[in-house]
Amino acid sequence: MYVVESKAGAIGCMILSLCCLGSWPAILTLLERRGRLPQHTFLDFATANLLAAIVIAFSLGEIGKSTFRTPDFTTQLPQDNWPSVLFAVAGGVLLSVGNLATQYAFAFVGLSVTEVITASITVVIGTTLNYFLDDKINKAEILFPGVGCFLIAVFLGAAVHASNAADVKAKLKSLPSEYKAGTEDFYSSIKNGEDNPEKEKTDVESQEKQTGKAKAGTAGFFVELENKRAIKVFGKSIMIGLFITLFAGICLSLFSPAFNLATNDQWSTLPKGVPKLVVYTAFFYFSIAGFLIALILNLIFLYRPMVGLAKSSLKKYVNDYKGRGWAVFAGFLCGFGNGLQFMGGQAAGYAAADSVQALPLVSTFWGIVLFGEYRKSSKRTYALLVSMLIMFVAAVAILMASSGHRK
C-alpha cells in the first residue's frame, strides 16, 4: 500500500484535504438554495462518498508489496480485526450523522457560521483527544497555541454573525411598504404551517418584473431567497439552528478520535499477532457505515421529513436529476478530503491533521463568492470578517507546524 512517510507529504495531504472539505458544504448549500430537497441531495452525496473510499482502497491501498507491518487492503479484509473495525464503523456513523445535521444547519445559521461553530467544537474536543491518543507525538508548545488561535477565531466568527444579522435586520426595515407586507405575510404563513407555492412564485415573478432580480446583500434578495429555497427559515426559532449546529459539532468532534483508535489500537483490543488496520482498510469500513446510516435516515426523511420540508418518495428521488451531478461531486470532494486527512494524520499525528478544521476559511470564501454573504454589510462587519480570516490562517499554520512523526 502507499504510505505517507515524510512530514512534507503529510502537510501536503492536509492542505489538499482542507480545500476539499471546505468546498463541499458550499455545493450542498447552493443546491438547497435552488430548491432541491436535502434528502435527495444527501443520498447522492453519500453514494459518491462511498465510491471515493472504494477507489482509494483499491488503488492506494494495493500499491507496493504487502508486509506484516503494512499489509495491503485486500489482505486485511479476512483478518480477525473486528475490534478495530467497530471503531472505524463508529467513526463513520458519527461523521455521516454530523454531515447530515450540518446540511440543515447551513439553512438556519448560514454556511460560514455553521462551519465556525462545528470546527471550534471539533478542535476543542477532537484535537485534545487525538493529542493524548497519539501519545503526545505533536509538539504541545505549538499545538495548543494553535488551538487557542482557533478559539479566538471562533469568537470573532460569532461577532461577525451578530454584526451581519444586525445589518440584515436593518436592510429588511428599509423595504418599501408592499415588500414589508409581503414579508410579514410570508413569516406568519410559515409559522402557521401554511404553504402556498403558487402565491410565492407569483410574488417573485411580479417583483422581478417591477425591479429585476434583486442584488446580493439587499433586502429583496433575502425575500427572493426564502421563496426559492427548500428549507424555509422565516418565522423559525433561532434555537432550532443552534441546536442542530451544536449536535453536528459534537458528532464531528468524535469521528477522528474513533478513526485514530481504529488504526493505532491504543487500547490493545486486537488479538495477539493481528496487525493494526491500515488507513485504507479502516476508511473502507468507515465509509460503508457512513453510507448505510445516511441511507437509512434519508429514506425515513423522504416520507417523514423534518423542519417542515415537503414529503417525497423513492420514485421522486430517482427521477430528480436536477443538481444530481453537483451532489455527486460534493460527495467525491468529501470522500477524498477525508481520505487525505486520515493519510496525513497517520503520518504526522491526528491532532495536527485536525488543522483541516480551519475549513471555515475556505467555506467563508465560497460563501462570499457564491452566495454574496456579507455583501453590502457595514464596515464593522468587514473588519471582523478580515480579523477572523487572519486568525484562521494563523491557526492552520500553527497546527500544521506542530506535526510530529509516528514511529
mmCIF file of C-alpha atoms in Angstrom:
data_model
loop_
_atom_site.group_PDB
_atom_site.id
_atom_site.type_symbol
_atom_site.label_atom_id
_atom_site.label_comp_id
_atom_site.label_asym_id
_atom_site.label_seq_id
_atom_site.Cartn_x
_atom_site.Cartn_y
_atom_site.Cartn_z
ATOM 1 C CA MET A 1 0.000 0.000 0.000
ATOM 2 C CA TYR A 2 1.037 3.637 -0.408
ATOM 3 C CA VAL A 3 2.298 5.121 2.862
ATOM 4 C CA VAL A 4 2.881 8.815 3.537
ATOM 5 C CA GLU A 5 6.220 8.824 5.363
ATOM 6 C CA SER A 6 7.512 12.406 5.257
ATOM 7 C CA LYS A 7 6.317 15.434 7.215
ATOM 8 C CA ALA A 8 6.122 17.411 3.953
ATOM 9 C CA GLY A 9 3.897 14.724 2.421
ATOM 10 C CA ALA A 10 1.625 14.750 5.461
ATOM 11 C CA ILE A 11 1.277 18.544 5.311
ATOM 12 C CA GLY A 12 0.526 18.302 1.583
ATOM 13 C CA CYS A 13 -2.287 15.839 2.348
ATOM 14 C CA MET A 14 -3.689 18.224 4.980
ATOM 15 C CA ILE A 15 -3.692 21.204 2.586
ATOM 16 C CA LEU A 16 -5.466 19.237 -0.155
ATOM 17 C CA SER A 17 -7.905 17.872 2.419
ATOM 18 C CA LEU A 18 -8.607 21.405 3.666
ATOM 19 C CA CYS A 19 -9.542 22.548 0.146
ATOM 20 C CA CYS A 20 -11.834 19.556 -0.433
ATOM 21 C CA LEU A 21 -13.550 19.606 2.965
ATOM 22 C CA GLY A 22 -14.040 23.368 2.819
ATOM 23 C CA SER A 23 -15.704 23.243 -0.606
ATOM 24 C CA TRP A 24 -18.358 20.526 -0.455
ATOM 25 C CA PRO A 25 -20.554 22.393 2.105
ATOM 26 C CA ALA A 26 -20.870 25.275 -0.357
ATOM 27 C CA ILE A 27 -22.244 22.908 -3.009
ATOM 28 C CA LEU A 28 -24.883 21.448 -0.674
ATOM 29 C CA THR A 29 -25.858 24.980 0.357
ATOM 30 C CA LEU A 30 -26.162 26.008 -3.283
ATOM 31 C CA LEU A 31 -28.481 23.081 -4.091
ATOM 32 C CA GLU A 32 -30.700 23.781 -1.065
ATOM 33 C CA ARG A 33 -30.977 27.449 -2.037
ATOM 34 C CA ARG A 34 -32.047 26.374 -5.521
ATOM 35 C CA GLY A 35 -34.887 24.349 -4.033
ATOM 36 C CA ARG A 36 -33.575 20.770 -4.184
ATOM 37 C CA LEU A 37 -34.736 18.669 -1.254
ATOM 38 C CA PRO A 38 -31.835 17.925 1.129
ATOM 39 C CA GLN A 39 -32.929 14.281 1.384
ATOM 40 C CA HIS A 40 -32.329 13.843 -2.364
ATOM 41 C CA THR A 41 -29.036 15.701 -2.221
ATOM 42 C CA PHE A 42 -27.635 13.738 0.710
ATOM 43 C CA LEU A 43 -28.472 10.361 -0.823
ATOM 44 C CA ASP A 44 -26.433 11.300 -3.912
ATOM 45 C CA PHE A 45 -23.715 12.785 -1.686
ATOM 46 C CA ALA A 46 -23.409 9.669 0.500
ATOM 47 C CA THR A 47 -23.247 7.340 -2.516
ATOM 48 C CA ALA A 48 -20.372 9.313 -4.063
ATOM 49 C CA ASN A 49 -18.625 9.422 -0.687
ATOM 50 C CA LEU A 50 -18.641 5.630 -0.542
ATOM 51 C CA LEU A 51 -17.388 5.350 -4.130
ATOM 52 C CA ALA A 52 -14.453 7.618 -3.269
ATOM 53 C CA ALA A 53 -13.471 5.296 -0.402
ATOM 54 C CA ILE A 54 -13.670 2.256 -2.684
ATOM 55 C CA VAL A 55 -11.449 3.958 -5.281
ATOM 56 C CA ILE A 56 -8.884 4.903 -2.614
ATOM 57 C CA ALA A 57 -8.884 1.402 -1.081
ATOM 58 C CA PHE A 58 -8.403 -0.486 -4.357
ATOM 59 C CA SER A 59 -5.785 1.939 -5.717
ATOM 60 C CA LEU A 60 -3.580 3.430 -2.976
ATOM 61 C CA GLY A 61 -4.386 0.520 -0.667
ATOM 62 C CA GLU A 62 -2.995 -2.018 -3.146
ATOM 63 C CA ILE A 63 0.209 -0.242 -4.251
ATOM 64 C CA GLY A 64 3.511 -1.941 -3.396
ATOM 65 C CA LYS A 65 4.401 -5.133 -1.556
ATOM 66 C CA SER A 66 2.259 -6.329 1.332
ATOM 67 C CA THR A 67 4.121 -6.923 4.615
ATOM 68 C CA PHE A 68 3.041 -7.830 8.164
ATOM 69 C CA ARG A 69 3.564 -4.235 9.333
ATOM 70 C CA THR A 70 1.944 -2.657 6.276
ATOM 71 C CA PRO A 71 -0.477 -5.197 4.760
ATOM 72 C CA ASP A 72 -2.432 -4.126 1.724
ATOM 73 C CA PHE A 73 -6.171 -3.554 1.727
ATOM 74 C CA THR A 74 -7.392 -6.940 0.467
ATOM 75 C CA THR A 75 -5.008 -8.861 2.766
ATOM 76 C CA GLN A 76 -6.665 -7.315 5.830
ATOM 77 C CA LEU A 77 -10.276 -7.959 4.863
ATOM 78 C CA PRO A 78 -10.448 -11.591 6.148
ATOM 79 C CA GLN A 79 -8.321 -10.972 9.271
ATOM 80 C CA ASP A 80 -9.698 -11.085 12.825
ATOM 81 C CA ASN A 81 -9.599 -7.326 13.348
ATOM 82 C CA TRP A 82 -13.210 -6.692 14.322
ATOM 83 C CA PRO A 83 -12.491 -4.566 17.430
ATOM 84 C CA SER A 84 -10.713 -2.012 15.236
ATOM 85 C CA VAL A 85 -13.369 -2.356 12.544
ATOM 86 C CA LEU A 86 -16.037 -1.413 15.090
ATOM 87 C CA PHE A 87 -14.125 1.782 15.972
ATOM 88 C CA ALA A 88 -13.980 2.609 12.248
ATOM 89 C CA VAL A 89 -17.722 1.921 11.924
ATOM 90 C CA ALA A 90 -18.472 4.182 14.896
ATOM 91 C CA GLY A 91 -16.393 6.954 13.316
ATOM 92 C CA GLY A 92 -18.217 6.590 10.013
ATOM 93 C CA VAL A 93 -21.625 6.815 11.694
ATOM 94 C CA LEU A 94 -20.572 9.911 13.641
ATOM 95 C CA LEU A 95 -19.237 11.684 10.552
ATOM 96 C CA SER A 96 -22.287 10.865 8.427
ATOM 97 C CA VAL A 97 -24.771 11.998 11.091
ATOM 98 C CA GLY A 98 -22.704 15.134 11.690
ATOM 99 C CA ASN A 99 -22.607 15.976 7.979
ATOM 100 C CA LEU A 100 -26.334 15.335 7.672
ATOM 101 C CA ALA A 101 -27.030 17.698 10.556
ATOM 102 C CA THR A 102 -24.821 20.442 9.100
ATOM 103 C CA GLN A 103 -26.782 20.282 5.845
ATOM 104 C CA TYR A 104 -29.841 21.532 7.738
ATOM 105 C CA ALA A 105 -27.817 23.928 9.881
ATOM 106 C CA PHE A 106 -26.500 25.706 6.749
ATOM 107 C CA ALA A 107 -30.052 26.901 6.043
ATOM 108 C CA PHE A 108 -30.824 28.113 9.560
ATOM 109 C CA VAL A 109 -27.472 29.532 10.674
ATOM 110 C CA GLY A 110 -25.614 30.143 7.410
ATOM 111 C CA LEU A 111 -22.624 28.462 5.770
ATOM 112 C CA SER A 112 -19.816 30.441 7.419
ATOM 113 C CA VAL A 113 -21.183 30.465 10.984
ATOM 114 C CA THR A 114 -22.152 26.767 10.927
ATOM 115 C CA GLU A 115 -18.639 25.832 9.859
ATOM 116 C CA VAL A 116 -17.084 28.090 12.503
ATOM 117 C CA ILE A 117 -19.129 26.614 15.370
ATOM 118 C CA THR A 118 -18.722 22.962 14.340
ATOM 119 C CA ALA A 119 -14.996 23.457 13.699
ATOM 120 C CA SER A 120 -14.497 25.054 17.112
ATOM 121 C CA ILE A 121 -16.149 22.126 18.897
ATOM 122 C CA THR A 122 -14.074 19.707 16.838
ATOM 123 C CA VAL A 123 -10.845 21.473 17.721
ATOM 124 C CA VAL A 124 -11.584 21.733 21.449
ATOM 125 C CA ILE A 125 -12.760 18.113 21.863
ATOM 126 C CA GLY A 126 -11.314 16.183 18.924
ATOM 127 C CA THR A 127 -7.824 17.676 18.801
ATOM 128 C CA THR A 128 -7.360 17.289 22.555
ATOM 129 C CA LEU A 129 -8.441 13.630 22.456
ATOM 130 C CA ASN A 130 -6.187 12.914 19.471
ATOM 131 C CA TYR A 131 -3.209 14.549 21.158
ATOM 132 C CA PHE A 132 -3.385 12.098 24.078
ATOM 133 C CA LEU A 133 -4.333 9.110 21.897
ATOM 134 C CA ASP A 134 -1.251 9.770 19.741
ATOM 135 C CA ASP A 135 0.950 9.576 22.850
ATOM 136 C CA LYS A 136 1.710 13.306 22.568
ATOM 137 C CA ILE A 137 3.752 12.997 19.352
ATOM 138 C CA ASN A 138 2.707 16.525 18.406
ATOM 139 C CA LYS A 139 4.592 19.468 19.889
ATOM 140 C CA ALA A 140 2.300 20.679 22.686
ATOM 141 C CA GLU A 141 4.026 24.055 22.911
ATOM 142 C CA ILE A 142 2.963 24.663 19.284
ATOM 143 C CA LEU A 143 -0.262 22.646 19.110
ATOM 144 C CA PHE A 144 -2.206 24.266 21.939
ATOM 145 C CA PRO A 145 -1.376 27.876 20.982
ATOM 146 C CA GLY A 146 -2.800 26.893 17.573
ATOM 147 C CA VAL A 147 -5.961 25.652 19.281
ATOM 148 C CA GLY A 148 -6.059 28.977 21.142
ATOM 149 C CA CYS A 149 -5.850 30.915 17.861
ATOM 150 C CA PHE A 150 -8.676 28.796 16.522
ATOM 151 C CA LEU A 151 -10.844 29.602 19.519
ATOM 152 C CA ILE A 152 -10.146 33.324 19.127
ATOM 153 C CA ALA A 153 -11.229 32.997 15.504
ATOM 154 C CA VAL A 154 -14.418 31.276 16.687
ATOM 155 C CA PHE A 155 -15.335 34.214 18.919
ATOM 156 C CA LEU A 156 -14.573 36.568 16.036
ATOM 157 C CA GLY A 157 -16.824 34.439 13.838
ATOM 158 C CA ALA A 158 -19.652 34.747 16.355
ATOM 159 C CA ALA A 159 -19.136 38.519 16.340
ATOM 160 C CA VAL A 160 -19.251 38.519 12.521
ATOM 161 C CA HIS A 161 -22.554 36.638 12.634
ATOM 162 C CA ALA A 162 -24.073 39.031 15.175
ATOM 163 C CA SER A 163 -22.935 42.085 13.238
ATOM 164 C CA ASN A 164 -24.145 40.702 9.913
ATOM 165 C CA ALA A 165 -27.516 39.727 11.425
ATOM 166 C CA ALA A 166 -27.936 43.314 12.605
ATOM 167 C CA ASP A 167 -27.089 44.527 9.076
ATOM 168 C CA VAL A 168 -29.719 42.220 7.543
ATOM 169 C CA LYS A 169 -32.338 43.352 10.044
ATOM 170 C CA ALA A 170 -31.651 46.986 9.163
ATOM 171 C CA LYS A 171 -31.964 46.174 5.432
ATOM 172 C CA LEU A 172 -35.344 44.481 5.910
ATOM 173 C CA LYS A 173 -36.618 47.521 7.801
ATOM 174 C CA SER A 174 -35.777 49.657 4.770
ATOM 175 C CA LEU A 175 -38.081 47.663 2.459
ATOM 176 C CA PRO A 176 -40.926 49.509 0.706
ATOM 177 C CA SER A 177 -44.339 49.083 2.343
ATOM 178 C CA GLU A 178 -45.502 46.481 -0.211
ATOM 179 C CA TYR A 179 -42.357 44.416 0.394
ATOM 180 C CA LYS A 180 -42.850 44.649 4.148
ATOM 181 C CA ALA A 181 -46.420 43.446 3.910
ATOM 182 C CA GLY A 182 -45.385 40.508 1.769
ATOM 183 C CA THR A 183 -42.589 39.630 4.129
ATOM 184 C CA GLU A 184 -44.807 39.724 7.196
ATOM 185 C CA ASP A 185 -47.430 37.595 5.475
ATOM 186 C CA PHE A 186 -44.778 35.115 4.496
ATOM 187 C CA TYR A 187 -43.392 34.964 8.040
ATOM 188 C CA SER A 188 -46.829 34.320 9.507
ATOM 189 C CA SER A 189 -47.777 31.727 6.881
ATOM 190 C CA ILE A 190 -44.575 29.763 7.548
ATOM 191 C CA LYS A 191 -45.167 29.997 11.290
ATOM 192 C CA ASN A 192 -48.689 28.618 10.923
ATOM 193 C CA GLY A 193 -47.550 25.859 8.569
ATOM 194 C CA GLU A 194 -49.409 27.245 5.568
ATOM 195 C CA ASP A 195 -47.610 26.671 2.271
ATOM 196 C CA ASN A 196 -48.676 28.405 -0.932
ATOM 197 C CA PRO A 197 -46.007 27.787 -3.586
ATOM 198 C CA GLU A 198 -48.075 29.344 -6.362
ATOM 199 C CA LYS A 199 -48.500 32.591 -4.421
ATOM 200 C CA GLU A 200 -44.780 32.644 -3.625
ATOM 201 C CA LYS A 201 -43.932 32.089 -7.288
ATOM 202 C CA THR A 202 -46.303 34.849 -8.400
ATOM 203 C CA ASP A 203 -44.864 37.254 -5.825
ATOM 204 C CA VAL A 204 -41.335 36.619 -7.012
ATOM 205 C CA GLU A 205 -42.271 36.963 -10.679
ATOM 206 C CA SER A 206 -44.064 40.281 -10.064
ATOM 207 C CA GLN A 207 -41.084 41.575 -8.088
ATOM 208 C CA GLU A 208 -38.682 40.657 -10.896
ATOM 209 C CA LYS A 209 -40.868 42.364 -13.491
ATOM 210 C CA GLN A 210 -41.008 45.539 -11.470
ATOM 211 C CA THR A 211 -37.468 45.721 -10.138
ATOM 212 C CA GLY A 212 -35.486 42.971 -11.895
ATOM 213 C CA LYS A 213 -33.517 40.329 -9.997
ATOM 214 C CA ALA A 214 -32.524 41.591 -6.561
ATOM 215 C CA LYS A 215 -28.835 42.187 -5.969
ATOM 216 C CA ALA A 216 -26.982 40.127 -3.360
ATOM 217 C CA GLY A 217 -26.994 41.744 0.043
ATOM 218 C CA THR A 218 -30.217 43.707 -0.489
ATOM 219 C CA ALA A 219 -33.498 43.233 1.379
ATOM 220 C CA GLY A 220 -35.230 41.980 -1.762
ATOM 221 C CA PHE A 221 -32.502 39.354 -2.154
ATOM 222 C CA PHE A 222 -33.330 37.816 1.224
ATOM 223 C CA VAL A 223 -37.051 37.695 0.382
ATOM 224 C CA GLU A 224 -36.399 36.044 -3.011
ATOM 225 C CA LEU A 225 -34.031 33.536 -1.430
ATOM 226 C CA GLU A 226 -36.673 32.472 1.071
ATOM 227 C CA ASN A 227 -39.184 31.933 -1.733
ATOM 228 C CA LYS A 228 -36.809 29.704 -3.736
ATOM 229 C CA ARG A 229 -35.060 27.613 -1.117
ATOM 230 C CA ALA A 230 -36.107 24.122 0.033
ATOM 231 C CA ILE A 231 -35.823 24.749 3.780
ATOM 232 C CA LYS A 232 -37.968 27.694 4.823
ATOM 233 C CA VAL A 233 -36.372 29.558 7.723
ATOM 234 C CA PHE A 234 -38.555 32.673 8.137
ATOM 235 C CA GLY A 235 -40.525 32.503 11.368
ATOM 236 C CA LYS A 236 -38.457 29.626 12.775
ATOM 237 C CA SER A 237 -36.747 29.925 16.157
ATOM 238 C CA ILE A 238 -33.012 30.605 16.031
ATOM 239 C CA MET A 239 -32.615 27.914 18.702
ATOM 240 C CA ILE A 240 -33.507 25.222 16.139
ATOM 241 C CA GLY A 241 -30.474 26.100 14.037
ATOM 242 C CA LEU A 242 -28.170 26.448 17.043
ATOM 243 C CA PHE A 243 -29.252 23.086 18.467
ATOM 244 C CA ILE A 244 -28.672 21.334 15.126
ATOM 245 C CA THR A 245 -25.278 23.031 14.805
ATOM 246 C CA LEU A 246 -24.158 22.049 18.321
ATOM 247 C CA PHE A 247 -25.311 18.458 17.746
ATOM 248 C CA ALA A 248 -23.363 18.343 14.474
ATOM 249 C CA GLY A 249 -20.254 19.746 16.164
ATOM 250 C CA ILE A 250 -20.279 17.055 18.857
ATOM 251 C CA CYS A 251 -20.604 14.285 16.244
ATOM 252 C CA LEU A 252 -17.834 15.749 14.091
ATOM 253 C CA SER A 253 -15.520 16.157 17.086
ATOM 254 C CA LEU A 254 -15.586 12.416 17.852
ATOM 255 C CA PHE A 255 -15.213 10.739 14.444
ATOM 256 C CA SER A 256 -11.465 11.450 14.110
ATOM 257 C CA PRO A 257 -10.543 10.027 17.563
ATOM 258 C CA ALA A 258 -12.626 6.929 16.706
ATOM 259 C CA PHE A 259 -10.692 6.516 13.446
ATOM 260 C CA ASN A 260 -7.440 7.059 15.364
ATOM 261 C CA LEU A 261 -8.347 4.166 17.675
ATOM 262 C CA ALA A 262 -9.222 2.010 14.665
ATOM 263 C CA THR A 263 -5.814 2.438 13.013
ATOM 264 C CA ASN A 264 -3.496 2.543 16.043
ATOM 265 C CA ASP A 265 -5.216 0.268 18.607
ATOM 266 C CA GLN A 266 -4.132 2.374 21.602
ATOM 267 C CA TRP A 267 -6.423 0.343 23.870
ATOM 268 C CA SER A 268 -4.911 -3.028 22.740
ATOM 269 C CA THR A 269 -8.225 -4.553 21.670
ATOM 270 C CA LEU A 270 -6.824 -6.613 18.770
ATOM 271 C CA PRO A 271 -5.940 -10.298 19.293
ATOM 272 C CA LYS A 272 -2.216 -11.016 19.652
ATOM 273 C CA GLY A 273 -0.445 -11.294 16.296
ATOM 274 C CA VAL A 274 -3.141 -9.462 14.316
ATOM 275 C CA PRO A 275 -1.739 -6.333 12.592
ATOM 276 C CA LYS A 276 -3.365 -2.962 13.112
ATOM 277 C CA LEU A 277 -5.820 -1.725 10.499
ATOM 278 C CA VAL A 278 -4.122 0.306 7.796
ATOM 279 C CA VAL A 279 -5.693 3.637 6.877
ATOM 280 C CA TYR A 280 -7.271 2.320 3.673
ATOM 281 C CA THR A 281 -8.979 -0.670 5.294
ATOM 282 C CA ALA A 282 -10.266 1.447 8.175
ATOM 283 C CA PHE A 283 -11.501 4.110 5.751
ATOM 284 C CA PHE A 284 -13.334 1.435 3.722
ATOM 285 C CA TYR A 285 -15.310 0.198 6.749
ATOM 286 C CA PHE A 286 -15.707 3.774 7.972
ATOM 287 C CA SER A 287 -17.310 4.828 4.671
ATOM 288 C CA ILE A 288 -19.595 1.791 4.397
ATOM 289 C CA ALA A 289 -21.002 2.538 7.856
ATOM 290 C CA GLY A 290 -21.442 6.209 6.966
ATOM 291 C CA PHE A 291 -23.276 5.307 3.772
ATOM 292 C CA LEU A 292 -25.633 2.839 5.460
ATOM 293 C CA ILE A 293 -26.686 5.237 8.232
ATOM 294 C CA ALA A 294 -27.173 8.023 5.667
ATOM 295 C CA LEU A 295 -29.271 5.700 3.506
ATOM 296 C CA ILE A 296 -31.488 4.635 6.413
ATOM 297 C CA LEU A 297 -32.022 8.142 7.798
ATOM 298 C CA ASN A 298 -32.689 9.806 4.453
ATOM 299 C CA LEU A 299 -35.112 7.093 3.311
ATOM 300 C CA ILE A 300 -37.032 7.811 6.525
ATOM 301 C CA PHE A 301 -36.826 11.571 5.900
ATOM 302 C CA LEU A 302 -38.235 11.118 2.387
ATOM 303 C CA TYR A 303 -41.556 10.026 3.894
ATOM 304 C CA ARG A 304 -41.279 11.743 7.306
ATOM 305 C CA PRO A 305 -39.388 14.972 6.599
ATOM 306 C CA MET A 306 -38.062 17.333 9.275
ATOM 307 C CA VAL A 307 -38.357 21.125 9.720
ATOM 308 C CA GLY A 308 -41.419 21.491 7.519
ATOM 309 C CA LEU A 309 -39.918 20.075 4.325
ATOM 310 C CA ALA A 310 -42.166 18.623 1.617
ATOM 311 C CA LYS A 311 -42.748 14.866 1.577
ATOM 312 C CA SER A 312 -41.046 12.894 -1.149
ATOM 313 C CA SER A 313 -40.655 9.259 -2.201
ATOM 314 C CA LEU A 314 -38.025 6.914 -3.553
ATOM 315 C CA LYS A 315 -39.515 7.271 -7.035
ATOM 316 C CA LYS A 316 -39.352 11.079 -6.865
ATOM 317 C CA TYR A 317 -35.749 10.869 -5.693
ATOM 318 C CA VAL A 318 -34.727 8.583 -8.556
ATOM 319 C CA ASN A 319 -36.345 10.934 -11.088
ATOM 320 C CA ASP A 320 -34.827 14.092 -9.546
ATOM 321 C CA TYR A 321 -31.835 14.684 -11.830
ATOM 322 C CA LYS A 322 -31.667 18.428 -11.248
ATOM 323 C CA GLY A 323 -28.483 19.100 -9.299
ATOM 324 C CA ARG A 324 -27.519 15.417 -9.020
ATOM 325 C CA GLY A 325 -24.162 15.992 -10.701
ATOM 326 C CA TRP A 326 -23.271 18.690 -8.180
ATOM 327 C CA ALA A 327 -24.320 16.479 -5.235
ATOM 328 C CA VAL A 328 -22.178 13.623 -6.530
ATOM 329 C CA PHE A 329 -19.237 15.995 -6.993
ATOM 330 C CA ALA A 330 -19.656 17.208 -3.392
ATOM 331 C CA GLY A 331 -19.639 13.583 -2.190
ATOM 332 C CA PHE A 332 -16.382 12.882 -4.005
ATOM 333 C CA LEU A 333 -14.820 16.036 -2.530
ATOM 334 C CA CYS A 334 -15.822 14.944 0.969
ATOM 335 C CA GLY A 335 -14.662 11.347 0.443
ATOM 336 C CA PHE A 336 -11.252 12.231 -0.952
ATOM 337 C CA GLY A 337 -10.885 15.028 1.616
ATOM 338 C CA ASN A 338 -11.474 12.623 4.499
ATOM 339 C CA GLY A 339 -9.102 10.069 2.990
ATOM 340 C CA LEU A 340 -6.343 12.673 2.664
ATOM 341 C CA GLN A 341 -6.936 13.846 6.249
ATOM 342 C CA PHE A 342 -6.523 10.306 7.574
ATOM 343 C CA MET A 343 -3.422 9.658 5.452
ATOM 344 C CA GLY A 344 -1.814 12.832 6.800
ATOM 345 C CA GLY A 345 -2.922 12.037 10.347
ATOM 346 C CA GLN A 346 -1.443 8.551 10.273
ATOM 347 C CA ALA A 347 1.924 10.019 9.270
ATOM 348 C CA ALA A 348 2.078 13.189 11.372
ATOM 349 C CA GLY A 349 -0.469 12.719 14.143
ATOM 350 C CA TYR A 350 -4.234 13.129 14.078
ATOM 351 C CA ALA A 351 -4.090 16.198 16.313
ATOM 352 C CA ALA A 352 -2.106 18.036 13.614
ATOM 353 C CA ALA A 353 -4.409 16.638 10.912
ATOM 354 C CA ASP A 354 -7.292 18.345 12.704
ATOM 355 C CA SER A 355 -5.875 21.561 11.240
ATOM 356 C CA VAL A 356 -8.243 20.820 8.363
ATOM 357 C CA GLN A 357 -10.934 22.082 10.743
ATOM 358 C CA ALA A 358 -9.805 25.507 9.570
ATOM 359 C CA LEU A 359 -12.127 24.721 6.669
ATOM 360 C CA PRO A 360 -14.336 27.730 7.571
ATOM 361 C CA LEU A 361 -11.557 29.703 5.891
ATOM 362 C CA VAL A 362 -12.459 28.005 2.599
ATOM 363 C CA SER A 363 -16.205 27.937 3.284
ATOM 364 C CA THR A 364 -16.254 31.668 4.033
ATOM 365 C CA PHE A 365 -14.515 32.307 0.719
ATOM 366 C CA TRP A 366 -17.186 30.319 -1.142
ATOM 367 C CA GLY A 367 -19.919 31.967 0.933
ATOM 368 C CA ILE A 368 -18.729 35.380 -0.223
ATOM 369 C CA VAL A 369 -18.130 34.409 -3.867
ATOM 370 C CA LEU A 370 -21.160 32.143 -4.483
ATOM 371 C CA PHE A 371 -23.836 33.442 -2.138
ATOM 372 C CA GLY A 372 -22.961 37.082 -1.623
ATOM 373 C CA GLU A 373 -22.654 36.653 2.132
ATOM 374 C CA TYR A 374 -21.639 39.938 3.794
ATOM 375 C CA ARG A 375 -22.360 41.830 0.552
ATOM 376 C CA LYS A 376 -23.281 45.440 1.310
ATOM 377 C CA SER A 377 -22.547 44.913 5.010
ATOM 378 C CA SER A 378 -21.270 47.510 7.468
ATOM 379 C CA LYS A 379 -17.622 48.457 7.953
ATOM 380 C CA ARG A 380 -17.724 46.825 11.374
ATOM 381 C CA THR A 381 -18.767 43.509 9.825
ATOM 382 C CA TYR A 382 -15.997 43.702 7.232
ATOM 383 C CA ALA A 383 -13.385 44.474 9.918
ATOM 384 C CA LEU A 384 -14.494 41.499 12.000
ATOM 385 C CA LEU A 385 -14.570 39.234 8.930
ATOM 386 C CA VAL A 386 -10.986 40.100 7.955
ATOM 387 C CA SER A 387 -9.821 39.582 11.554
ATOM 388 C CA MET A 388 -11.485 36.158 11.637
ATOM 389 C CA LEU A 389 -9.854 35.059 8.391
ATOM 390 C CA ILE A 390 -6.406 36.227 9.539
ATOM 391 C CA MET A 391 -6.781 34.273 12.776
ATOM 392 C CA PHE A 392 -7.856 31.165 10.861
ATOM 393 C CA VAL A 393 -4.743 31.392 8.666
ATOM 394 C CA ALA A 394 -2.600 31.629 11.799
ATOM 395 C CA ALA A 395 -4.432 28.698 13.407
ATOM 396 C CA VAL A 396 -3.987 26.300 10.477
ATOM 397 C CA ALA A 397 -0.312 27.256 10.065
ATOM 398 C CA ILE A 398 0.440 26.680 13.768
ATOM 399 C CA LEU A 399 -1.436 23.357 13.950
ATOM 400 C CA MET A 400 0.437 22.093 10.881
ATOM 401 C CA ALA A 401 3.748 23.222 12.387
ATOM 402 C CA SER A 402 3.014 21.038 15.425
ATOM 403 C CA SER A 403 3.247 17.894 13.262
ATOM 404 C CA GLY A 404 5.306 15.113 14.737
ATOM 405 C CA HIS A 405 6.269 11.777 13.217
ATOM 406 C CA ARG A 406 4.712 8.460 14.168
ATOM 407 C CA LYS A 407 7.282 5.765 14.890
#
